[in-house]
Amino acid sequence: MSRAAAAPPPMPPLGKPIAVPVQSSVWDRFTNWAAENKALVYTIAGVAVVVSSAGVVYYLNADAKPKPAAQPKLSKKEKRKRKDAERQAESSPKSPAPTGEQAKAPTVEPADELPEINETTVATFTDEQRKEYALKLKNAGNKAYGSKEYPQAIDLYTKAILCKPDSIFYSNRAACYNALSAWEKVVEDTTAAINLDPTYIKALNRRANAYEHLSQFSESLLDYTASCIIDEFRTESSTNAVERLLKKVAEQKAEEIIKSKDPKKLPSPTFVSNYIQSFRSKPRPKGLEDDVDLSESTGKGQLQIGLQAMEKKTHEGYEEAANAFEKALEYGDLDEHEALVYNLRGTFRNLRGSHEQALQDMDKSIELDPAYTQSYVKRASMHLEMGDRDSAAADLEQALKQNDGDPDVYYHRAQLHFIHGEFQDAAKDYQKSIDLDSSFIFSHIQLGVTQYKMGSVASSMATFRRCVKNFEKVPDVYNYYGELLLDQNQYDEAIQKFDKAMEMEKQTKPMAMNVLPLINKALTIFQQKADFSEAEKLCEKALIIDPECDIAVATMAQLFLQQGKITEALKYFERAAELARTPGEIVNALSYAEATRTQIQVQEKYPQLAAKLQGMGAGAAGMGAGAFGAGR
Ligand SMILES: *[C@@H]1O[C@H](CO)[C@@H](O)[C@H](O)[C@H]1NC(C)=O
């Protein structure tokens, strides 16, 4: 692994391509960090570390389970023994006891030897008698359970409990209820067992399973997490369950968020302007120039207002534009501009996350003016965003039939190839787009990134040097140049580029700065010097400029997690979920949030584990920083 844990992958210029890569790259970036970071965590600190920040990460990387190597080495024989024990524990309640008691078939029929057991009689027994009777009753219960006579087993365990409350008896009775699918009863009995023995893994797993059946996913997740922590993530079925439940909890919560998200806000101005500038800008149509006086209460007047507002590139400007395009279509009488207005309204509806409505607007726009190729291109990008490659390709094909000299179509077809890893085809289309119109900077940037992806580092660097020469005022050039330098661990050069990018942002659009270079600089410093506080400061600065920037928020969460500050990390993950735009992104952000939250809850709910957790957490946090300094 040549790249440091926090390095952003060589990715499509964030925000340039189309809405898809923009947003998903936040999580690409994050997942990448998570995967690499976890590897580091495991090799250095062994399994114990999973409890702290890394635990959160671990959940979300199913492909990176703790390898046996990370555990204390077991001999083959020991492994087999452990396996056998696990299997037996699963098959019946006979040996769930932490006492290690072996499952001998009971020879005693309690009815033959025991006196009547009820509240009244039990009160008359000596301690010795209670103990003796309880054991006999339990053994008989196990036998009944083994022959699937659950009501009888329940009766026997109940009597055993009457003699002497014991976590094993409760847990075994819960197993009977489990077999009868009486989930509430399972919860009741396992809870009693856990109250008596808070680290009783089998009871925790049993209760977690019952909660899952009752659709109480958060409770289930909490129990599975506790169980994983207690046995240090050794049991695969439990770690799988944690991942499964995380997804369920996140999906359930996402549904609530999506329902309550109305009216939908536009994403951050950084996102919106990146999205909009991925399509070549067209001059203002005739008759709508600034000096033309139009009434606000006409469709054309609103169109003019909207186009003017878009040029401000601020959050308020974009909101104003979105509303104006809605109104323009209500007023109507747009004449030849109608297709354009549907295109624009659809663009903003898509940005608000109303994908269906947005697609309908693009359909209408194309129907009104089939020669207006940008509507095909935008519809293609929406299809791509929803993962529908075929429809996207078909739209681009249709656009080329209308106009095979439109550089935008080649650029977006290149994007399609790029995000599917087809770099040869992508490079060809970027080049074609450049040949048709070399003034569009993003074709050059993307070509450079594609060359880098293909392993042609020298041509890629040459492309970027040319870009710097020909587009010296464009901040994005420096930003993506910097990302590629960072990927080559050329930290100082990368930082120079990010600084230059910010300088150009300030010079060219002081009121609507893109904060990506600041975040990239934060990651570089974090990676180079493990300097958390400097990195945090830079992200905070980015959030002051653009408070809704999801990438800044996700990066902050990542920085806190890395330091083991899970409460702070949780705050930022929740914020990231609020800012997310598509259902997939919301679920993604919430999974991280829930993983973090559950760990906090486990620490609160199981104070007996807290000391153990604290020790592990501190170790992990220290280790994280150290590892950055040393290994990379
Ligand atoms: C308990 O059992 C005794 C002896 O069989 C019986 O006399 C008594 O009525 C029972 N009490 C209850 C509360 O069932």
XYZ file of C-alpha atoms and ligand atoms in Angstrom:
646
model
C 0.000 0.000 0.000
C 1.693 3.127 -1.076
C -0.943 5.570 -0.105
C -1.523 6.809 3.385
C -4.758 6.059 5.073
C -6.381 9.419 4.620
C -5.396 9.925 1.033
C -8.230 10.610 -1.313
C -8.135 8.070 -4.097
C -7.253 9.353 -7.529
C -10.808 10.141 -8.270
C -12.748 11.932 -10.889
C -12.479 15.589 -10.144
C -14.921 15.937 -7.345
C -18.025 17.587 -8.465
C -17.048 17.958 -12.052
C -18.278 14.922 -13.832
C -21.926 14.714 -13.053
C -23.851 14.649 -9.863
C -23.096 10.990 -9.250
C -19.385 10.917 -8.766
C -19.557 14.157 -6.866
C -21.568 12.768 -4.071
C -20.576 9.183 -4.118
C -16.979 10.223 -4.064
C -17.509 11.601 -0.586
C -18.192 8.067 0.474
C -15.661 6.552 -1.867
C -13.168 8.747 -0.201
C -14.406 7.759 3.198
C -14.726 4.056 2.562
C -11.288 4.053 1.113
C -9.940 5.650 4.214
C -11.907 3.249 6.341
C -10.653 0.184 4.537
C -7.041 1.204 4.646
C -7.218 2.471 8.149
C -8.717 -0.750 9.370
C -5.964 -2.772 7.784
C -3.488 -0.673 9.657
C -5.407 -1.064 12.868
C -5.438 -4.806 12.631
C -1.829 -5.303 11.806
C -0.600 -3.095 14.566
C -2.859 -3.536 17.503
C -4.572 -6.817 16.958
C -8.144 -7.566 17.554
C -8.685 -5.560 20.691
C -8.571 -2.334 18.829
C -11.780 -2.933 16.980
C -13.643 -1.604 19.945
C -12.742 2.005 19.488
C -12.847 4.124 16.418
C -11.771 1.212 14.340
C -14.738 -0.792 15.491
C -16.995 1.553 13.678
C -14.935 1.172 10.611
C -14.773 -2.521 10.944
C -18.528 -2.961 10.852
C -18.784 -1.375 7.497
C -16.162 -3.422 5.807
C -17.502 -6.879 5.538
C -14.551 -7.944 3.451
C -12.155 -7.191 6.223
C -13.126 -9.363 9.115
C -10.568 -9.903 11.774
C -8.349 -12.551 10.298
C -7.357 -15.465 12.471
C -3.870 -14.033 12.373
C -5.080 -11.065 14.333
C -6.218 -13.330 17.136
C -4.106 -15.151 19.576
C -2.792 -18.096 17.614
C -4.611 -21.313 18.272
C -3.364 -24.764 17.538
C -5.409 -26.870 15.148
C -6.661 -28.953 18.009
C -7.680 -25.946 20.028
C -9.460 -24.515 17.045
C -11.410 -27.688 16.536
C -12.291 -27.760 20.200
C -13.539 -24.212 20.074
C -15.555 -24.931 16.926
C -17.160 -27.941 18.515
C -18.030 -26.000 21.586
C -19.595 -23.259 19.478
C -21.605 -25.712 17.472
C -22.914 -27.421 20.540
C -23.796 -24.147 22.114
C -25.868 -23.321 19.076
C -27.748 -26.562 18.892
C -29.294 -26.667 22.329
C -29.280 -24.857 25.597
C -27.434 -27.760 27.156
C -24.115 -26.055 27.358
C -24.694 -22.384 27.156
C -23.324 -21.989 30.615
C -20.203 -19.935 30.991
C -19.341 -22.474 33.680
C -18.242 -24.857 30.985
C -20.441 -27.566 32.365
C -20.730 -30.493 30.012
C -24.041 -31.579 28.633
C -24.729 -34.893 30.245
C -28.084 -36.412 29.562
C -29.995 -36.121 32.775
C -30.866 -39.448 34.308
C -33.225 -38.071 36.883
C -36.897 -37.579 36.296
C -37.646 -34.825 38.757
C -41.198 -35.908 39.274
C -39.950 -39.152 40.760
C -37.602 -37.672 43.285
C -38.523 -34.091 43.941
C -41.176 -32.674 46.169
C -43.818 -30.366 44.758
C -42.151 -27.065 43.814
C -44.128 -23.858 44.279
C -43.674 -20.546 46.078
C -44.960 -21.991 49.315
C -42.908 -25.169 49.341
C -39.731 -23.489 48.121
C -39.816 -21.203 51.137
C -39.410 -24.234 53.373
C -36.301 -25.628 51.625
C -32.753 -25.189 52.872
C -30.173 -23.502 50.630
C -28.616 -26.889 49.991
C -31.929 -28.352 48.895
C -32.672 -25.420 46.604
C -29.352 -25.804 44.897
C -29.766 -29.530 44.470
C -33.346 -29.335 43.203
C -32.521 -26.476 40.840
C -29.752 -28.465 39.213
C -31.946 -31.518 38.797
C -34.759 -29.447 37.352
C -32.422 -27.750 34.931
C -31.006 -31.057 33.745
C -34.504 -32.392 33.247
C -35.388 -29.189 31.419
C -32.418 -29.647 29.116
C -33.558 -33.161 28.373
C -37.081 -32.015 27.572
C -35.653 -29.264 25.405
C -33.507 -31.804 23.607
C -36.597 -33.820 22.712
C -38.388 -30.658 21.677
C -40.922 -30.848 24.474
C -40.862 -27.129 24.962
C -43.851 -26.548 27.276
C -42.518 -29.212 29.612
C -39.026 -27.765 29.455
C -40.408 -24.323 30.221
C -42.208 -25.698 33.264
C -39.028 -27.373 34.526
C -36.863 -24.289 34.039
C -39.531 -22.194 35.735
C -39.342 -24.421 38.760
C -35.561 -24.352 38.688
C -35.713 -20.564 38.727
C -38.105 -20.719 41.626
C -35.537 -22.713 43.579
C -32.596 -20.555 42.616
C -32.570 -17.710 40.085
C -29.741 -18.316 37.653
C -28.808 -16.665 34.388
C -28.437 -20.043 32.678
C -31.942 -21.156 33.650
C -33.396 -17.928 32.287
C -31.380 -18.196 29.125
C -32.416 -21.821 28.630
C -36.067 -21.004 29.155
C -35.583 -18.217 26.611
C -34.310 -20.850 24.187
C -37.623 -22.691 24.582
C -39.589 -19.516 23.889
C -37.266 -18.932 20.972
C -38.202 -22.325 19.553
C -41.859 -21.371 19.956
C -41.260 -17.951 18.334
C -42.552 -16.229 21.475
C -40.220 -13.289 20.999
C -41.508 -11.058 23.806
C -40.975 -13.896 26.263
C -37.478 -14.428 24.878
C -36.708 -10.773 25.528
C -38.089 -11.037 29.065
C -36.023 -14.092 30.011
C -32.808 -13.077 28.312
C -33.094 -9.702 30.014
C -33.349 -11.485 33.366
C -30.310 -13.577 32.422
C -28.308 -10.520 31.361
C -29.233 -8.688 34.562
C -27.685 -11.547 36.487
C -24.692 -11.868 34.158
C -24.076 -8.825 31.962
C -21.391 -10.490 29.861
C -23.479 -13.540 28.999
C -22.832 -13.632 25.268
C -25.318 -16.338 24.424
C -28.142 -14.529 26.188
C -27.197 -11.294 24.449
C -27.250 -12.962 21.047
C -30.554 -14.636 21.836
C -32.138 -11.366 22.892
C -30.686 -9.617 19.842
C -32.286 -12.233 17.617
C -35.641 -11.765 19.352
C -35.437 -7.999 19.003
C -34.726 -8.424 15.331
C -37.853 -10.582 14.971
C -39.805 -7.865 16.778
C -38.358 -5.294 14.332
C -36.667 -3.483 17.231
C -33.547 -3.057 15.194
C -31.726 -0.502 17.340
C -32.072 -2.722 20.413
C -30.923 -5.709 18.419
C -27.928 -3.837 17.081
C -26.970 -2.748 20.581
C -27.011 -6.322 21.895
C -25.080 -7.750 18.978
C -22.518 -4.988 19.339
C -22.092 -5.679 23.045
C -21.768 -9.372 22.319
C -19.110 -8.711 19.684
C -17.148 -6.511 22.027
C -17.250 -9.038 24.844
C -15.910 -11.830 22.682
C -13.591 -9.486 20.797
C -15.217 -9.973 17.420
C -14.366 -13.650 17.196
C -17.791 -14.931 16.227
C -18.541 -14.389 12.602
C -22.293 -14.861 12.871
C -22.415 -11.982 15.368
C -20.245 -9.627 13.379
C -22.342 -10.381 10.312
C -25.423 -9.631 12.371
C -23.993 -6.260 13.386
C -23.509 -5.353 9.754
C -26.966 -6.571 8.822
C -28.619 -4.658 11.655
C -26.669 -1.499 10.963
C -28.103 -1.525 7.484
C -31.633 -2.151 8.768
C -31.426 0.603 11.374
C -29.970 3.009 8.844
C -32.648 2.178 6.285
C -35.403 2.582 8.846
C -34.090 5.964 9.939
C -33.444 7.030 6.371
C -37.082 6.430 5.580
C -38.083 8.819 8.349
C -35.629 11.437 7.142
C -36.802 11.127 3.556
C -40.438 11.457 4.620
C -39.768 14.545 6.710
C -37.531 16.137 4.089
C -40.057 18.471 2.569
C -39.666 20.927 1.078
C -36.277 19.762 -0.007
C -33.417 22.162 0.272
C -30.828 22.572 -2.407
C -27.425 21.079 -1.622
C -24.463 23.310 -0.834
C -23.497 25.954 -3.389
C -20.209 24.097 -3.858
C -22.182 21.100 -5.014
C -24.640 23.043 -7.165
C -22.036 25.061 -9.007
C -19.916 21.981 -9.615
C -22.944 20.232 -11.001
C -23.973 23.097 -13.234
C -20.519 23.777 -14.587
C -20.164 20.165 -15.686
C -22.355 21.247 -18.604
C -20.926 23.845 -20.924
C -22.483 27.221 -20.192
C -24.541 28.699 -22.970
C -24.933 32.418 -23.616
C -28.138 34.013 -22.336
C -30.841 33.585 -25.026
C -31.796 36.608 -27.086
C -34.422 38.830 -25.530
C -33.495 37.899 -21.961
C -30.379 40.031 -21.523
C -29.963 42.176 -18.407
C -30.962 45.369 -20.184
C -34.227 43.965 -21.498
C -37.099 45.114 -19.315
C -39.511 42.266 -18.570
C -42.431 42.094 -16.163
C -41.926 39.873 -13.137
C -45.369 38.439 -13.608
C -44.609 36.799 -16.922
C -42.917 33.522 -17.726
C -40.113 35.243 -19.581
C -39.610 37.726 -16.754
C -39.174 34.870 -14.293
C -36.813 33.081 -16.680
C -34.669 36.207 -16.834
C -34.685 36.500 -13.022
C -33.705 32.856 -12.687
C -30.813 33.085 -15.131
C -29.512 36.212 -13.402
C -29.790 34.594 -9.982
C -27.891 31.499 -11.122
C -24.934 33.659 -12.033
C -24.501 34.707 -8.385
C -23.450 31.119 -7.579
C -24.517 31.543 -3.941
C -27.007 29.512 -1.964
C -29.554 32.327 -2.043
C -28.964 32.807 -5.750
C -29.620 29.154 -6.509
C -32.765 29.077 -4.361
C -34.012 32.192 -6.120
C -33.291 30.652 -9.513
C -35.011 27.384 -8.658
C -38.136 29.235 -7.533
C -38.117 31.498 -10.570
C -38.085 28.529 -12.970
C -41.014 26.983 -11.105
C -42.931 30.242 -11.445
C -41.939 30.736 -15.078
C -43.751 27.553 -16.013
C -46.796 28.579 -13.971
C -47.028 31.864 -15.885
C -46.379 30.112 -19.187
C -46.271 32.008 -22.515
C -42.586 31.185 -22.886
C -42.612 30.696 -26.650
C -39.323 29.297 -27.932
C -37.856 29.219 -24.382
C -40.204 26.572 -23.055
C -37.817 23.640 -23.624
C -35.048 25.575 -21.866
C -37.226 26.285 -18.833
C -38.250 22.640 -18.476
C -34.574 21.769 -18.696
C -33.711 24.271 -15.956
C -36.597 23.381 -13.672
C -35.665 19.712 -14.064
C -32.046 20.493 -13.231
C -32.988 22.133 -9.936
C -35.600 19.540 -9.092
C -32.928 16.914 -9.554
C -30.613 18.868 -7.282
C -33.349 18.905 -4.639
C -33.512 15.133 -4.890
C -36.844 14.893 -6.775
C -35.521 12.542 -9.388
C -38.821 11.387 -10.875
C -40.126 14.901 -11.376
C -36.796 15.948 -12.810
C -36.872 13.146 -15.366
C -40.372 14.161 -16.394
C -39.183 17.718 -16.986
C -36.357 16.471 -19.196
C -38.793 14.282 -21.144
C -40.980 17.329 -21.720
C -38.031 19.476 -22.732
C -36.918 16.904 -25.298
C -40.452 16.510 -26.583
C -40.712 20.274 -27.122
C -37.314 20.618 -28.799
C -35.690 17.347 -29.887
C -32.688 19.263 -31.227
C -31.816 20.644 -27.781
C -29.103 18.122 -26.998
C -28.323 19.336 -23.489
C -31.598 17.889 -22.227
C -30.547 14.425 -23.426
C -27.201 14.883 -21.750
C -28.758 15.971 -18.465
C -31.256 13.148 -18.576
C -28.347 10.772 -19.180
C -26.542 12.093 -16.120
C -29.685 11.623 -14.019
C -29.965 8.025 -15.186
C -26.328 7.480 -14.296
C -26.922 8.956 -10.888
C -29.583 6.328 -10.283
C -27.250 3.628 -11.542
C -29.039 3.070 -14.853
C -26.188 2.869 -17.299
C -28.207 1.566 -20.247
C -30.709 4.421 -20.249
C -27.864 6.887 -19.885
C -26.013 5.412 -22.861
C -29.207 5.430 -24.931
C -29.755 9.122 -24.199
C -26.215 10.017 -25.228
C -26.667 7.988 -28.400
C -29.824 9.938 -29.212
C -28.060 13.221 -28.527
C -25.334 12.279 -31.009
C -27.992 11.547 -33.621
C -29.218 15.102 -33.178
C -25.766 16.639 -33.257
C -22.599 14.601 -33.613
C -20.480 17.728 -33.210
C -21.609 18.573 -29.688
C -18.541 18.455 -27.413
C -20.761 18.133 -24.328
C -22.081 14.769 -25.442
C -18.559 13.336 -25.833
C -17.547 14.765 -22.489
C -20.444 13.073 -20.720
C -19.988 9.821 -22.593
C -16.405 9.963 -21.367
C -17.728 10.417 -17.836
C -19.884 7.338 -18.251
C -16.851 5.312 -19.300
C -14.744 6.823 -16.551
C -17.021 5.882 -13.687
C -17.203 2.357 -15.056
C -13.423 2.128 -15.150
C -13.201 2.078 -18.964
C -10.323 4.489 -19.131
C -9.240 3.905 -22.748
C -12.707 4.765 -24.032
C -12.962 7.652 -21.610
C -9.663 9.152 -22.767
C -10.758 8.886 -26.400
C -14.001 10.746 -25.715
C -12.350 13.446 -23.611
C -9.909 14.018 -26.457
C -12.757 14.201 -28.967
C -14.518 16.743 -26.770
C -11.306 18.806 -26.577
C -10.866 18.639 -30.364
C -14.354 20.051 -30.825
C -13.937 22.759 -28.197
C -10.712 23.167 -26.286
C -11.998 25.987 -24.088
C -13.816 23.720 -21.642
C -11.342 23.182 -18.828
C -12.945 20.093 -17.342
C -12.275 17.951 -20.415
C -8.570 18.691 -19.932
C -8.646 18.013 -16.192
C -10.528 14.776 -16.654
C -8.196 13.673 -19.427
C -5.273 14.237 -17.075
C -6.931 12.231 -14.311
C -7.783 9.446 -16.761
C -4.187 9.247 -17.975
C -3.130 8.980 -14.358
C -5.612 6.184 -13.799
C -4.185 4.361 -16.806
C -0.747 4.522 -15.279
C 0.597 7.169 -17.647
C 1.813 9.390 -14.860
C 4.177 11.369 -17.097
C 1.498 12.256 -19.676
C -0.892 13.066 -16.886
C 1.536 15.484 -15.276
C 2.249 16.994 -18.698
C -1.483 17.501 -19.260
C -1.751 19.324 -15.949
C 1.278 21.497 -16.645
C -0.350 22.489 -19.951
C -3.599 23.227 -18.129
C -1.778 25.505 -15.707
C -0.286 27.369 -18.671
C -3.537 27.709 -20.633
C -5.974 28.156 -17.753
C -3.844 29.858 -15.157
C -6.782 31.516 -13.434
C -8.967 28.438 -13.072
C -8.808 27.197 -9.465
C -9.971 23.674 -10.296
C -6.819 23.007 -12.309
C -4.651 23.465 -9.218
C -7.004 21.512 -7.015
C -6.951 18.354 -9.122
C -3.286 18.703 -9.926
C -2.763 18.788 -6.170
C -4.848 15.663 -5.644
C -2.662 13.712 -8.042
C 0.497 15.006 -6.371
C -0.906 14.011 -3.004
C -1.544 10.578 -4.395
C 2.151 10.386 -5.219
C 2.988 11.454 -1.661
C 4.442 14.728 -2.891
C 3.016 16.556 0.077
C 4.715 19.926 -0.142
C 3.982 20.267 -3.859
C 0.392 19.223 -3.276
C -0.066 21.808 -0.532
C 1.341 24.473 -2.842
C -1.277 23.600 -5.438
C -4.119 23.622 -2.928
C -3.001 27.023 -1.652
C -2.842 28.325 -5.200
C -6.311 26.913 -5.871
C -7.724 28.754 -2.854
C -5.994 31.944 -3.942
C -7.660 31.656 -7.361
C -11.017 30.865 -5.779
C -10.711 34.080 -3.801
C -9.637 36.085 -6.835
C -12.178 34.814 -9.315
C -15.290 34.250 -7.173
C -14.835 35.672 -3.668
C -18.543 35.384 -2.912
C -18.889 31.757 -3.995
C -15.678 29.961 -3.146
C -15.360 26.239 -3.700
C -13.890 24.802 -0.502
C -12.531 21.526 -1.880
C -8.917 22.728 -1.945
C -9.135 23.549 1.773
C -10.381 20.068 2.565
C -7.705 18.509 0.402
C -5.097 20.533 2.215
C -6.498 19.303 5.516
C -6.173 15.693 4.368
C -2.646 16.291 3.139
C -1.512 17.755 6.448
C -3.258 15.010 8.338
C -1.506 12.438 6.215
C 1.889 14.053 6.180
C 2.205 15.040 9.823
C -0.718 13.377 11.602
C -1.531 16.906 12.695
C -5.151 16.576 13.737
C -5.644 20.060 15.058
C -4.312 21.768 11.933
C -6.445 19.528 9.745
C -9.498 20.232 11.885
C -8.906 23.958 11.648
C -8.830 23.806 7.867
C -12.070 21.824 7.737
C -13.691 24.266 10.126
C -12.622 27.079 7.845
C -14.205 25.260 4.905
C -17.425 24.904 6.897
C -17.496 28.606 7.712
C -17.315 29.389 4.005
C -19.772 26.669 3.002
C -21.645 25.337 6.043
C -23.498 22.753 3.989
C -20.474 21.190 2.355
C -20.967 17.485 2.826
C -17.366 16.623 2.030
C -16.119 18.907 4.773
C -18.591 17.379 7.205
C -17.620 13.808 6.320
C -13.939 14.686 6.590
C -14.476 16.156 10.051
C -16.213 12.974 11.146
C -13.294 10.990 9.808
C -10.772 13.107 11.705
C -12.643 12.690 14.999
C -13.106 8.992 14.500
C -9.414 8.632 13.840
C -8.720 10.224 17.199
C -11.216 8.026 19.013
C -13.500 11.017 19.719
C -16.644 9.144 18.902
C -19.176 11.566 20.346
C -17.917 14.321 18.076
C -17.694 11.946 15.144
C -21.336 11.001 15.680
C -22.382 14.641 15.508
C -20.755 15.029 12.114
C -22.095 11.772 10.727
C -25.607 12.856 11.656
C -25.015 16.155 9.963
C -23.754 14.313 6.883
C -27.004 12.344 6.795
C -28.968 15.593 6.888
C -26.973 16.944 3.985
C -27.160 13.791 1.892
C -29.214 14.035 -1.257
C -30.104 10.560 -2.472
C -31.532 7.679 -0.415
C -28.312 5.694 -0.900
C -26.211 8.505 0.490
C -28.519 8.980 3.448
C -28.300 5.277 4.326
C -24.544 5.394 3.955
C -24.147 8.352 6.288
C -26.571 6.876 8.793
C -24.740 3.542 8.888
C -21.643 5.316 10.095
C -23.696 7.376 12.523
C -25.459 4.330 13.945
C -22.258 2.346 14.300
C -20.790 5.228 16.249
C -23.884 5.797 18.349
C -24.171 2.128 19.255
C -20.645 2.049 20.563
C -21.375 4.999 22.785
C -24.515 3.269 24.038
C -22.692 0.047 24.752
C -20.255 1.962 26.925
C -23.093 3.651 28.789
C -25.251 0.600 29.167
C -22.531 -1.792 30.245
C -20.454 0.135 32.729
C -18.741 -3.137 33.660
C -17.286 -3.141 30.157
C -16.422 0.524 30.206
C -13.001 0.127 31.749
C -12.077 -2.525 29.218
C -13.411 -0.361 26.412
C -11.634 2.736 27.632
C -8.334 0.915 27.720
C -8.800 -0.381 24.218
C -10.037 2.985 22.949
C -7.090 4.899 24.267
C -4.735 2.356 22.789
C -6.369 2.622 19.416
C -6.432 6.386 19.294
C -2.789 6.659 20.188
C -1.979 3.920 17.759
C -3.794 5.665 14.920
C -1.701 8.772 15.097
C 1.506 6.874 15.643
C 0.877 4.623 12.714
C 0.507 7.552 10.412
C 3.790 8.981 11.446
C 5.635 5.732 11.280
C 4.244 3.549 8.543
C 3.605 6.019 5.859
C -47.844 -25.807 46.851
O -47.757 -27.191 46.984
C -48.278 -27.676 48.197
C -47.931 -29.159 48.325
O -48.407 -29.873 47.221
C -49.761 -27.381 48.214
O -50.325 -27.836 49.433
C -50.018 -25.904 48.078
O -51.375 -25.639 47.962
C -49.290 -25.339 46.841
N -49.336 -23.908 46.860
C -49.543 -23.179 45.763
C -49.528 -21.725 45.976
O -49.766 -23.717 44.688
